[in-house]
Short mmCIF file of N, CA and C in Angstrom, two decimals:
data_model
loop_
_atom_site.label_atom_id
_atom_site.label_comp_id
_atom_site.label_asym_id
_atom_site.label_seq_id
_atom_site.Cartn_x
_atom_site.Cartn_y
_atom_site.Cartn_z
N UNK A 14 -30.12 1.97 24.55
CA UNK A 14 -28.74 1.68 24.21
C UNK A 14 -28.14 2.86 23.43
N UNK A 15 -27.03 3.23 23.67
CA UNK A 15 -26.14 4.09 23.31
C UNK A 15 -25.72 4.31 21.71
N UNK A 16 -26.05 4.84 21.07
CA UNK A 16 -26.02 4.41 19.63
C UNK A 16 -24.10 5.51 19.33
N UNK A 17 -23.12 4.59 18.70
CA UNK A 17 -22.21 4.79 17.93
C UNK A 17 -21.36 4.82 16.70
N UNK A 18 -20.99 5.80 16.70
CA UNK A 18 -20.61 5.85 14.79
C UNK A 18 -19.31 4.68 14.95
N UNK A 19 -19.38 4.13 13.59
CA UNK A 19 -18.48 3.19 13.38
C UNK A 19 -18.24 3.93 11.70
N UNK A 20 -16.55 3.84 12.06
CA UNK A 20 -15.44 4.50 10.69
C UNK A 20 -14.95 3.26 10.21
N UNK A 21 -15.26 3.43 8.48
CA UNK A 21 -14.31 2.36 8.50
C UNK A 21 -13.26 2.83 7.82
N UNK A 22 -11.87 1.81 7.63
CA UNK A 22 -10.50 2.94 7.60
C UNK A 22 -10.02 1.92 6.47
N UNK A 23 -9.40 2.41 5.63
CA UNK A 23 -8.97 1.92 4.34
C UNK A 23 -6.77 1.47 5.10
N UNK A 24 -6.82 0.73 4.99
CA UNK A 24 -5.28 0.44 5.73
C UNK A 24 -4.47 -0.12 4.14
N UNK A 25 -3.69 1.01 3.40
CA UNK A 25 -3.10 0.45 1.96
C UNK A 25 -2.04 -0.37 2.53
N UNK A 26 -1.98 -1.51 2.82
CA UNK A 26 -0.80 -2.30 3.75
C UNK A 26 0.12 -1.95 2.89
N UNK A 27 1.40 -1.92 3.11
CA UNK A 27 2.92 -1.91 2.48
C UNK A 27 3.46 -3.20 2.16
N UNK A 28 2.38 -3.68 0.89
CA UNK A 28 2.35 -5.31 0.77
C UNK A 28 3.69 -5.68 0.34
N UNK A 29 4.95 -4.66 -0.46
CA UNK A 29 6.47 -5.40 -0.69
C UNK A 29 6.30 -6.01 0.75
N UNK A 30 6.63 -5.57 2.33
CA UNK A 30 6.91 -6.13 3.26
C UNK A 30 6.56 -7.23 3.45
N UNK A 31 5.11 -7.54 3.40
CA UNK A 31 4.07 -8.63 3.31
C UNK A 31 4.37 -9.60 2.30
N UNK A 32 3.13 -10.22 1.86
CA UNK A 32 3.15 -11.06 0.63
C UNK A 32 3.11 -10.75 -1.07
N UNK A 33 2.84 -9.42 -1.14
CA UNK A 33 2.91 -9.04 -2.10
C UNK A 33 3.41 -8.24 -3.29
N UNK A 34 4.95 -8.20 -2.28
CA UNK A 34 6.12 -7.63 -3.22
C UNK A 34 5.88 -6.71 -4.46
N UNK A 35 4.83 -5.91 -4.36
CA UNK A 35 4.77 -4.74 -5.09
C UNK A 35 4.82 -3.28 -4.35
N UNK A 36 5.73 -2.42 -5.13
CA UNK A 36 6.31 -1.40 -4.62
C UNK A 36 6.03 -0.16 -5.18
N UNK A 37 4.77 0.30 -4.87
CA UNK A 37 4.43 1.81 -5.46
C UNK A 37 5.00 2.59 -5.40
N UNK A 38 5.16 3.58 -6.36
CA UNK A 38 5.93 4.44 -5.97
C UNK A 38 4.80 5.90 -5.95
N UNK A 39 4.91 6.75 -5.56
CA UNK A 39 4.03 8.05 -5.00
C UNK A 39 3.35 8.33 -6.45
N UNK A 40 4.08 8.47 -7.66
CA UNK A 40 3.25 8.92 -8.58
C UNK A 40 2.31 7.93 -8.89
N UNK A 41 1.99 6.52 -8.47
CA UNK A 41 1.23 5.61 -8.47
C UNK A 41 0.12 5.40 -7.96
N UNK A 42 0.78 6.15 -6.30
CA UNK A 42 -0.47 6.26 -5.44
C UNK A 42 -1.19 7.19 -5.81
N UNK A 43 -0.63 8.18 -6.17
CA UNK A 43 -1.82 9.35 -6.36
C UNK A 43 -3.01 9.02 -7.43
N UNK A 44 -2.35 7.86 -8.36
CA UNK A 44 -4.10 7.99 -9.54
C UNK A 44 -4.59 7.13 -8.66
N UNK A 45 -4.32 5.89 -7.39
CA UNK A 45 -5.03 5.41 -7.08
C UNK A 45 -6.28 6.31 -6.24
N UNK A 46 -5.88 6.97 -6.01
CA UNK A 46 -6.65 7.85 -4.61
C UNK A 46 -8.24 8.43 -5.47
N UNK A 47 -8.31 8.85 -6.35
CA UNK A 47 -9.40 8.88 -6.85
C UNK A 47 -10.39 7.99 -7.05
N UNK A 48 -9.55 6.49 -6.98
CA UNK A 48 -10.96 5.00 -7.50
C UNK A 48 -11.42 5.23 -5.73
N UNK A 49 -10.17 5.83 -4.64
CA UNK A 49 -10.40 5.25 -3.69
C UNK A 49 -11.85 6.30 -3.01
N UNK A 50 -11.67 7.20 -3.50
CA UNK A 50 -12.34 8.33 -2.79
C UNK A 50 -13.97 8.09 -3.59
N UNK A 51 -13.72 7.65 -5.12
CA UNK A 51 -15.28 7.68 -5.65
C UNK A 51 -15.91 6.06 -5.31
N UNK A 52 -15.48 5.35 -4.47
CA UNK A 52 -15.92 4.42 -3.86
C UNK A 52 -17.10 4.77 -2.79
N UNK A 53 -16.63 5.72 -2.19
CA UNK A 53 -17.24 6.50 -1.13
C UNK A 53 -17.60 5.63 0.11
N UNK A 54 -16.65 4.65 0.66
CA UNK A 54 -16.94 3.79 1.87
C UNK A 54 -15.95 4.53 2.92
N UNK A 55 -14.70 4.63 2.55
CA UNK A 55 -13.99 4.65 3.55
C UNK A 55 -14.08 6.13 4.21
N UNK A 56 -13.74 6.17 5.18
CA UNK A 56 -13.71 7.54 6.68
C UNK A 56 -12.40 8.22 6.64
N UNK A 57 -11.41 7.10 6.32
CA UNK A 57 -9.95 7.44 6.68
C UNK A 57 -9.31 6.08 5.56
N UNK A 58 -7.92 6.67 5.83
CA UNK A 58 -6.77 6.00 4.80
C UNK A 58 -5.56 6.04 5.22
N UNK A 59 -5.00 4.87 5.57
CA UNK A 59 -3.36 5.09 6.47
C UNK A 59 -2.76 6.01 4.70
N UNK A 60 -1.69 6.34 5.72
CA UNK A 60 -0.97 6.82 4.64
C UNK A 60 0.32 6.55 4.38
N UNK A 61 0.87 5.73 5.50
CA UNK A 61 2.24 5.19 5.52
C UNK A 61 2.77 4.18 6.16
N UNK A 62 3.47 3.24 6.15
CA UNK A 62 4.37 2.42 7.05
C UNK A 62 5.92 2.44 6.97
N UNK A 63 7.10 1.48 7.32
CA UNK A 63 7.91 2.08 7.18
C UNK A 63 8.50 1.55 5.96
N UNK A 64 7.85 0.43 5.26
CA UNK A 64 8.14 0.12 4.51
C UNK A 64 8.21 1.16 3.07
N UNK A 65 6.98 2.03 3.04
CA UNK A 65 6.61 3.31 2.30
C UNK A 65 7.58 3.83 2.36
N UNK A 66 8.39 4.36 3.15
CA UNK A 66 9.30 5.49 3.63
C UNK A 66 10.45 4.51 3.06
N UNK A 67 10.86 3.25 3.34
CA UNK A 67 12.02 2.68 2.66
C UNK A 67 12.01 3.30 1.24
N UNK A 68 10.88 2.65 0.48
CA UNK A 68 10.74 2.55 -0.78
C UNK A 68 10.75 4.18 -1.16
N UNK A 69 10.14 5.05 -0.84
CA UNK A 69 10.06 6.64 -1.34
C UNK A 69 11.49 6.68 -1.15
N UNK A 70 12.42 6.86 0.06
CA UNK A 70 13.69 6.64 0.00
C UNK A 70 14.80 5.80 -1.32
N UNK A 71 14.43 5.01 -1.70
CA UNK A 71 15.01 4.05 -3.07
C UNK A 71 14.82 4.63 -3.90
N UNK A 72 13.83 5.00 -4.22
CA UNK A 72 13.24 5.96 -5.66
C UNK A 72 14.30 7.71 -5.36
N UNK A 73 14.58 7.81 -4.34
CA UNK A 73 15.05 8.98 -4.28
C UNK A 73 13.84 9.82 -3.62
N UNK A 74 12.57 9.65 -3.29
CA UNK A 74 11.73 10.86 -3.22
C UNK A 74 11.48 10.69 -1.41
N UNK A 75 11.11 11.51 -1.24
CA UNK A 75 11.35 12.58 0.45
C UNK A 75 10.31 11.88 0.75
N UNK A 76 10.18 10.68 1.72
CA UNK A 76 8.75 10.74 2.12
C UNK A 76 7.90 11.45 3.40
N UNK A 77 8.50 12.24 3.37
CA UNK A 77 7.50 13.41 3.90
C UNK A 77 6.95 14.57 2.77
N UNK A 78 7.49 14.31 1.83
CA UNK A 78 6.48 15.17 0.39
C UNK A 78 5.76 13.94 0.01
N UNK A 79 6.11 12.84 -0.89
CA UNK A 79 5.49 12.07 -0.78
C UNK A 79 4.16 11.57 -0.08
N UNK A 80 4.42 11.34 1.19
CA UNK A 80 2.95 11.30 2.32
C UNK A 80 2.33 12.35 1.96
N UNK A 81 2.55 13.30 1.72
CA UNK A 81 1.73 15.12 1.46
C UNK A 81 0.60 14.54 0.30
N UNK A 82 1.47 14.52 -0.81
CA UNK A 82 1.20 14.00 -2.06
C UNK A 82 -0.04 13.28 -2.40
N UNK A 83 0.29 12.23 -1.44
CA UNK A 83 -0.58 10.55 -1.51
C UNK A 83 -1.95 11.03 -0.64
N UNK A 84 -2.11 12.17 0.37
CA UNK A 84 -2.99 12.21 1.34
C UNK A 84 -4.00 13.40 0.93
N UNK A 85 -3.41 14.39 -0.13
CA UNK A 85 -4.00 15.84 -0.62
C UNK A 85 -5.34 15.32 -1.24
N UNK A 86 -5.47 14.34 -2.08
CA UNK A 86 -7.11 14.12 -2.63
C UNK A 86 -7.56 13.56 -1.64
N UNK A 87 -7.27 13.10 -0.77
CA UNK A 87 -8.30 12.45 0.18
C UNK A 87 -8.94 13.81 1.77
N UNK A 88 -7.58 15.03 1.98
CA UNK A 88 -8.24 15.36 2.44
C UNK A 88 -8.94 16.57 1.88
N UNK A 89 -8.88 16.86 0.27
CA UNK A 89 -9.66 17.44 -0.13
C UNK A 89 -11.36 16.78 -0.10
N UNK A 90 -11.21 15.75 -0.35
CA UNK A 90 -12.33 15.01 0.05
C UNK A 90 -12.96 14.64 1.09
N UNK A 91 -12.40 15.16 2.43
CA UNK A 91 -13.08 14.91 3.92
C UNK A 91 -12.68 14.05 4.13
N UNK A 92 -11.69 12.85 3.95
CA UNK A 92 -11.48 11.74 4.40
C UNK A 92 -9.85 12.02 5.18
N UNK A 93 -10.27 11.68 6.57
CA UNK A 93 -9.15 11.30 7.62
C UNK A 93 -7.87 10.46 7.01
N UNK A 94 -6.53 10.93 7.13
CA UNK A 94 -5.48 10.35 7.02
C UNK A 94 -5.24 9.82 8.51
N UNK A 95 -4.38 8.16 8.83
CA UNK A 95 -3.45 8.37 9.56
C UNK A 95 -2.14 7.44 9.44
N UNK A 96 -1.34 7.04 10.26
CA UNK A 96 0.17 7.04 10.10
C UNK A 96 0.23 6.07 10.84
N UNK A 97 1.28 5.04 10.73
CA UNK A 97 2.02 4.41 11.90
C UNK A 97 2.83 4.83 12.22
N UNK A 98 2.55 4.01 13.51
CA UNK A 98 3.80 4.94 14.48
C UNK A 98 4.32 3.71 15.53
N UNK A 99 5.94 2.81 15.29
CA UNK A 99 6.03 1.93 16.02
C UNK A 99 6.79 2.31 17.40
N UNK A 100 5.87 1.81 18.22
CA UNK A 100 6.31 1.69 19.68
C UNK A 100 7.78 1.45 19.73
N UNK A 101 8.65 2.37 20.21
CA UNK A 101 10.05 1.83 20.51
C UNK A 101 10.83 1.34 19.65
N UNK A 102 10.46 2.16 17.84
CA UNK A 102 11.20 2.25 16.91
C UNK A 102 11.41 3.34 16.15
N UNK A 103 13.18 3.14 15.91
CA UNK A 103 13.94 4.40 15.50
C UNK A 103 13.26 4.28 13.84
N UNK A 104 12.53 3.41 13.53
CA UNK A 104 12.06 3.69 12.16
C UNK A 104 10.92 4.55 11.54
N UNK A 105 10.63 5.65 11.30
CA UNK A 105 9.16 6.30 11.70
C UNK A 105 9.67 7.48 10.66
N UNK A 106 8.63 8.52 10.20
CA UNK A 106 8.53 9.22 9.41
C UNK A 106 8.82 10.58 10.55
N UNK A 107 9.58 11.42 10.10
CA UNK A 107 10.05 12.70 11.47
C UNK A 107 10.51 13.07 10.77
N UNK A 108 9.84 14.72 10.79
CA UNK A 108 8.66 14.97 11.45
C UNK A 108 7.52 14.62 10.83
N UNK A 109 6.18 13.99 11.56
CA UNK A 109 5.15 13.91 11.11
C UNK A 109 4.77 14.95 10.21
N UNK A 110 4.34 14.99 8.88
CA UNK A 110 3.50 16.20 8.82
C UNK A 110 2.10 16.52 9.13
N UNK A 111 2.23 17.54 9.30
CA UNK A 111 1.22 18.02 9.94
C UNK A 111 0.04 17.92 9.83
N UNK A 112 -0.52 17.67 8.45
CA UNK A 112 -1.98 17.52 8.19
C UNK A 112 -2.61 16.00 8.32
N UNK A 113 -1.63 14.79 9.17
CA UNK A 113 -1.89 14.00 9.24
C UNK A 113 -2.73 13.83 10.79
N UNK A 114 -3.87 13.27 10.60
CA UNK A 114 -4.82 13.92 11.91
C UNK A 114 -4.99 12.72 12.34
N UNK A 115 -4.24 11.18 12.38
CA UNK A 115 -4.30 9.79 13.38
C UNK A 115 -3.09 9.43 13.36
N UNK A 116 -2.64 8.67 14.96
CA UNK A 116 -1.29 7.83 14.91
C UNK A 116 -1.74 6.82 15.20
N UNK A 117 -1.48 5.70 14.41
CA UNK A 117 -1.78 4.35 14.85
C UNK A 117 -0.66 3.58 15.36
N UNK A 118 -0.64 2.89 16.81
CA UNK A 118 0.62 2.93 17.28
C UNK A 118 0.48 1.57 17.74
N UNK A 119 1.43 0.58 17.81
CA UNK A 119 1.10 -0.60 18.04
C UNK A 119 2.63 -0.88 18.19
N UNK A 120 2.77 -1.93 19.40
CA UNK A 120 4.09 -2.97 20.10
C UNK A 120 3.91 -4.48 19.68
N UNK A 121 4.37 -5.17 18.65
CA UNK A 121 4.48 -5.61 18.08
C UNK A 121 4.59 -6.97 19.53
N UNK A 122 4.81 -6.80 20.71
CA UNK A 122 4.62 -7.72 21.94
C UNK A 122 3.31 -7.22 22.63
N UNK A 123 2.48 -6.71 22.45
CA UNK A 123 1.94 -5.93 23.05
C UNK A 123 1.91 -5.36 24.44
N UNK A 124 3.43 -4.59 24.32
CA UNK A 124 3.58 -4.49 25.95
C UNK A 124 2.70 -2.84 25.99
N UNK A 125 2.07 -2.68 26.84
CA UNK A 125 1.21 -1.01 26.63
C UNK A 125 2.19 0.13 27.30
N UNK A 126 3.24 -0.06 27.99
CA UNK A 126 3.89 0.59 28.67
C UNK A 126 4.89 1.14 26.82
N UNK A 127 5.15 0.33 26.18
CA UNK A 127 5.44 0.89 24.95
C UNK A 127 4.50 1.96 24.55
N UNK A 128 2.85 1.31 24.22
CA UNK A 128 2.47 2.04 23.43
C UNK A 128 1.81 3.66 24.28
N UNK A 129 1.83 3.37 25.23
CA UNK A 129 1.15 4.19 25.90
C UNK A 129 2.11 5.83 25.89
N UNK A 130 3.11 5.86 26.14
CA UNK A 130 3.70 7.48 26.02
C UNK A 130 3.34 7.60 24.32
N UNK A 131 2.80 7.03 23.26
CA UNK A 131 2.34 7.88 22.21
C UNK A 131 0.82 8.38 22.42
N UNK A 132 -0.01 8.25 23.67
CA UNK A 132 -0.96 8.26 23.33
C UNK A 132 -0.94 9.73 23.53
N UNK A 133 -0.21 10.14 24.46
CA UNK A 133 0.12 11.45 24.82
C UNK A 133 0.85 12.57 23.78
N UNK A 134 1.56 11.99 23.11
CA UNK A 134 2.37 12.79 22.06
C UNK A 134 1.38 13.17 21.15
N UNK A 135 0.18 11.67 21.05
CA UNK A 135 -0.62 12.33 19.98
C UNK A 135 -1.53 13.51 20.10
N UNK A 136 -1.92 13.34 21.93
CA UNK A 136 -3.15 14.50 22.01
C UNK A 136 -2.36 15.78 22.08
N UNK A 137 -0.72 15.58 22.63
CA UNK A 137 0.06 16.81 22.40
C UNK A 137 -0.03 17.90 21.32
N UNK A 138 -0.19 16.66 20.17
CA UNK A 138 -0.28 17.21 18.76
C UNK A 138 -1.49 17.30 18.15
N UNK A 139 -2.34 17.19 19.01
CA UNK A 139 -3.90 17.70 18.42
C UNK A 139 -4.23 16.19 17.76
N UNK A 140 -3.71 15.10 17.37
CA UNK A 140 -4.25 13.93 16.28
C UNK A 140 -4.90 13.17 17.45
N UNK A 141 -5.56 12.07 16.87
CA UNK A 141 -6.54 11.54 17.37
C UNK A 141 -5.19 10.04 17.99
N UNK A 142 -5.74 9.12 18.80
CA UNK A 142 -4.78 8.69 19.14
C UNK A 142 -5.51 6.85 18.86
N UNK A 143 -5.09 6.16 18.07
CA UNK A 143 -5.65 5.03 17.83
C UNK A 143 -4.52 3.83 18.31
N UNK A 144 -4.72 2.80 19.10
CA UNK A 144 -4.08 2.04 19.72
C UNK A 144 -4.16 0.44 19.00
N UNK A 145 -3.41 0.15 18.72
CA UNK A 145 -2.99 -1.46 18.34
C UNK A 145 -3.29 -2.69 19.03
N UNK A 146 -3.87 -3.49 19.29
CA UNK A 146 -3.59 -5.04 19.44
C UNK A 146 -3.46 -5.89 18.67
N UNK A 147 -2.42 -5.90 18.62
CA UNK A 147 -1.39 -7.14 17.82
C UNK A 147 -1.91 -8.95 17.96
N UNK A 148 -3.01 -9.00 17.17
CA UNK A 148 -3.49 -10.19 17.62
C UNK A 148 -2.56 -11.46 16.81
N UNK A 149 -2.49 -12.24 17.54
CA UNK A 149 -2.48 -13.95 17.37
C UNK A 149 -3.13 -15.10 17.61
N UNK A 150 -2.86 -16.17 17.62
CA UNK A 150 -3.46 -17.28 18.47
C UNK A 150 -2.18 -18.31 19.01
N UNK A 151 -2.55 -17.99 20.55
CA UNK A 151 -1.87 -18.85 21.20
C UNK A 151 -2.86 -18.78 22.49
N UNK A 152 -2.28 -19.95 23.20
CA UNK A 152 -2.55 -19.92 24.55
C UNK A 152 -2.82 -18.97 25.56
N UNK A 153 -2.01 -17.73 25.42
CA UNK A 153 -2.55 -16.67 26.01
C UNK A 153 -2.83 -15.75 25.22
N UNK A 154 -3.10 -15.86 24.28
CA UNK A 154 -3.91 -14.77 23.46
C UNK A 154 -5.06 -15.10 23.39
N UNK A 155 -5.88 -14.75 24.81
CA UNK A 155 -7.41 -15.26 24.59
C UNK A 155 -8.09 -13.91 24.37
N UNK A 156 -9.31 -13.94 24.25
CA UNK A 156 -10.46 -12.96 24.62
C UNK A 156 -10.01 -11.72 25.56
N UNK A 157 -9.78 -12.45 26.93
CA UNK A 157 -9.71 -11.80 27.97
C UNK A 157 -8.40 -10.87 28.07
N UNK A 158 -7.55 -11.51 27.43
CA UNK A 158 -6.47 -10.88 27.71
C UNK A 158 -5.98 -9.97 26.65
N UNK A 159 -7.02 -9.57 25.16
CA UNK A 159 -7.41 -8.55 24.61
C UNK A 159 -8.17 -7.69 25.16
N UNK A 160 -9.06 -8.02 25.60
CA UNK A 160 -9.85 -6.68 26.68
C UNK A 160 -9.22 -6.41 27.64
N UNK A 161 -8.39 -7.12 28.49
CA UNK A 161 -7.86 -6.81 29.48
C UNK A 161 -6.83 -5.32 28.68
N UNK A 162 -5.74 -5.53 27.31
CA UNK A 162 -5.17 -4.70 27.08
C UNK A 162 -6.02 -3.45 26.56
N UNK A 163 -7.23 -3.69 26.25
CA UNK A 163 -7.96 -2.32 25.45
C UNK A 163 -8.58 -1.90 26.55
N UNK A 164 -8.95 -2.04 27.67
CA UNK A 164 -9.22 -1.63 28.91
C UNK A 164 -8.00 -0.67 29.96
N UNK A 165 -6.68 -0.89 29.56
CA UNK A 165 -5.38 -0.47 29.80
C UNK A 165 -5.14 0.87 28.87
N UNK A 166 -5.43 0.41 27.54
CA UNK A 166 -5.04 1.78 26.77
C UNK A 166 -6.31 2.79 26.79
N UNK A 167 -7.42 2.27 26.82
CA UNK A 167 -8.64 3.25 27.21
C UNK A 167 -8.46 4.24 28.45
N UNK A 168 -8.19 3.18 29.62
CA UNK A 168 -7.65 3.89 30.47
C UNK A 168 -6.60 4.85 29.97
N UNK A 169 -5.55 4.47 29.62
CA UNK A 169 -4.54 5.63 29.08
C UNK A 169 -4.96 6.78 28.47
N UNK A 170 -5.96 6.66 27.61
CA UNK A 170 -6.30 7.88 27.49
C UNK A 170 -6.59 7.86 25.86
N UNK A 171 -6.53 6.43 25.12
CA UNK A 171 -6.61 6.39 23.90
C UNK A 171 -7.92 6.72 23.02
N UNK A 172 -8.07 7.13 21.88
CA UNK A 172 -9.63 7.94 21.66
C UNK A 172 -9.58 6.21 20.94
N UNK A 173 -9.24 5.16 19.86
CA UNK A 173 -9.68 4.54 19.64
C UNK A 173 -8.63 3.19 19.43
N UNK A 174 -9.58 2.10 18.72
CA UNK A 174 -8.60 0.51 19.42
C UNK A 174 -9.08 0.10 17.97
N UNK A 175 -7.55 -0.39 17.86
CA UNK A 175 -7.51 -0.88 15.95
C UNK A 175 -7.06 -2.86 16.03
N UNK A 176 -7.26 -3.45 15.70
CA UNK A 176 -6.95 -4.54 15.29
C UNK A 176 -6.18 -5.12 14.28
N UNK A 177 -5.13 -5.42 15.03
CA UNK A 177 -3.80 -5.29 13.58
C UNK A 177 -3.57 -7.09 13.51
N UNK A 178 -3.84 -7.65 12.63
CA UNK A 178 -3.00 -8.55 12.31
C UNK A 178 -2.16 -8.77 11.65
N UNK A 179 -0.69 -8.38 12.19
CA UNK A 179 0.15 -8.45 11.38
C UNK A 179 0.63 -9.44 10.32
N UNK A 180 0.73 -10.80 10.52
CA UNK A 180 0.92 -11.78 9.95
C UNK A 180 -0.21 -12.25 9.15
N UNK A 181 -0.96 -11.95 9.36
CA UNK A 181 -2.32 -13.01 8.47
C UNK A 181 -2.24 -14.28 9.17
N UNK A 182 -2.05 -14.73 10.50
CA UNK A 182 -2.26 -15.68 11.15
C UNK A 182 -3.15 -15.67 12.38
N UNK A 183 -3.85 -14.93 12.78
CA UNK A 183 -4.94 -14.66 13.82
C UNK A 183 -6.77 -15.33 13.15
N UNK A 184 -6.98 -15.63 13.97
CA UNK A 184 -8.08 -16.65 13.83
C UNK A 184 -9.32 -15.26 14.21
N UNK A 185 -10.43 -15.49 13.06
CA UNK A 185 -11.74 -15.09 13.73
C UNK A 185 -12.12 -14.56 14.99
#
């Protein structure tokens, strides 16, 4: 059997959006990044959503310095940054900067014909290209019809397949 590395990825959710209505601001994140790095588990660390970019925006600060900012101890430390990136939304951090080396890209319907022209932009840009399924539970959100979509974006050309539950309502 084929033996494979498994990363695991630190995802700082943009909990104001979520349930947890707290709103860091960049000089915040940065003392966090040190508990995060002398932990020594994680591979990688999103570094943004768009909620981030709202909030750096409110405070007044650029979040494209910002993202710089929040990501410099981690890749002084070898640890992979990456970014969201929503399928078929004008909301997104542009231009990426550059030292961010994953797009995590996910259609919030999971239609792949969305997510799929990023998979290309990403290898355009040298980053690694990580793909979304937007899980739930319903009737057709079985098994099959998650592999059926990670079998679609593999095909496409995606290097890896992330599991997003957006809501905190997806079952085991």
């Amino acid at each position: 059997m084929e033996q494979k590395e498994v990363k695991f990825s630190l995802v700082f959710r943009d909990m104001w959006q979520s349930a947890g209505k707290y709103v860091p601001r960049v000089d915040q994140l940065v003392k966090v990044a040190p508990a995060i790095i002398e932990m020594g588990c994680f591979a990688r660390v999103e570094t943004n959503g768009g909620g981030f970019e709202q909030v750096n925006l409110l405070f007044g600060e650029n979040p494209n310095k910002a993202v710089r900012e929040w990501t410099k101890p981690f890749h002084e430390a070898g640890i992979q940054t990456h970014m969201l990136d929503r399928a078929l939304n004008g909301l997104r951090m542009s231009p990426v900067p550059a030292d961010v080396r994953i797009t995590r890209t996910f259609c919030g319907l999971n239609d792949v014909r969305n997510i799929i022209p990023s998979i290309g932009y990403a290898h355009d840009a040298g980053m690694i290209s990580q793909c979304c399924l937007c899980i739930t539970y319903s009737p057709i959100h079985t098994v099959e019809y998650y592999l059926d979509m990670a079998k679609k974006l593999i095909d496409a050309g995606c290097d890896e397949i992330c599991i997003k539950d957006m809501a905190g309502i997806g079952r085991p």
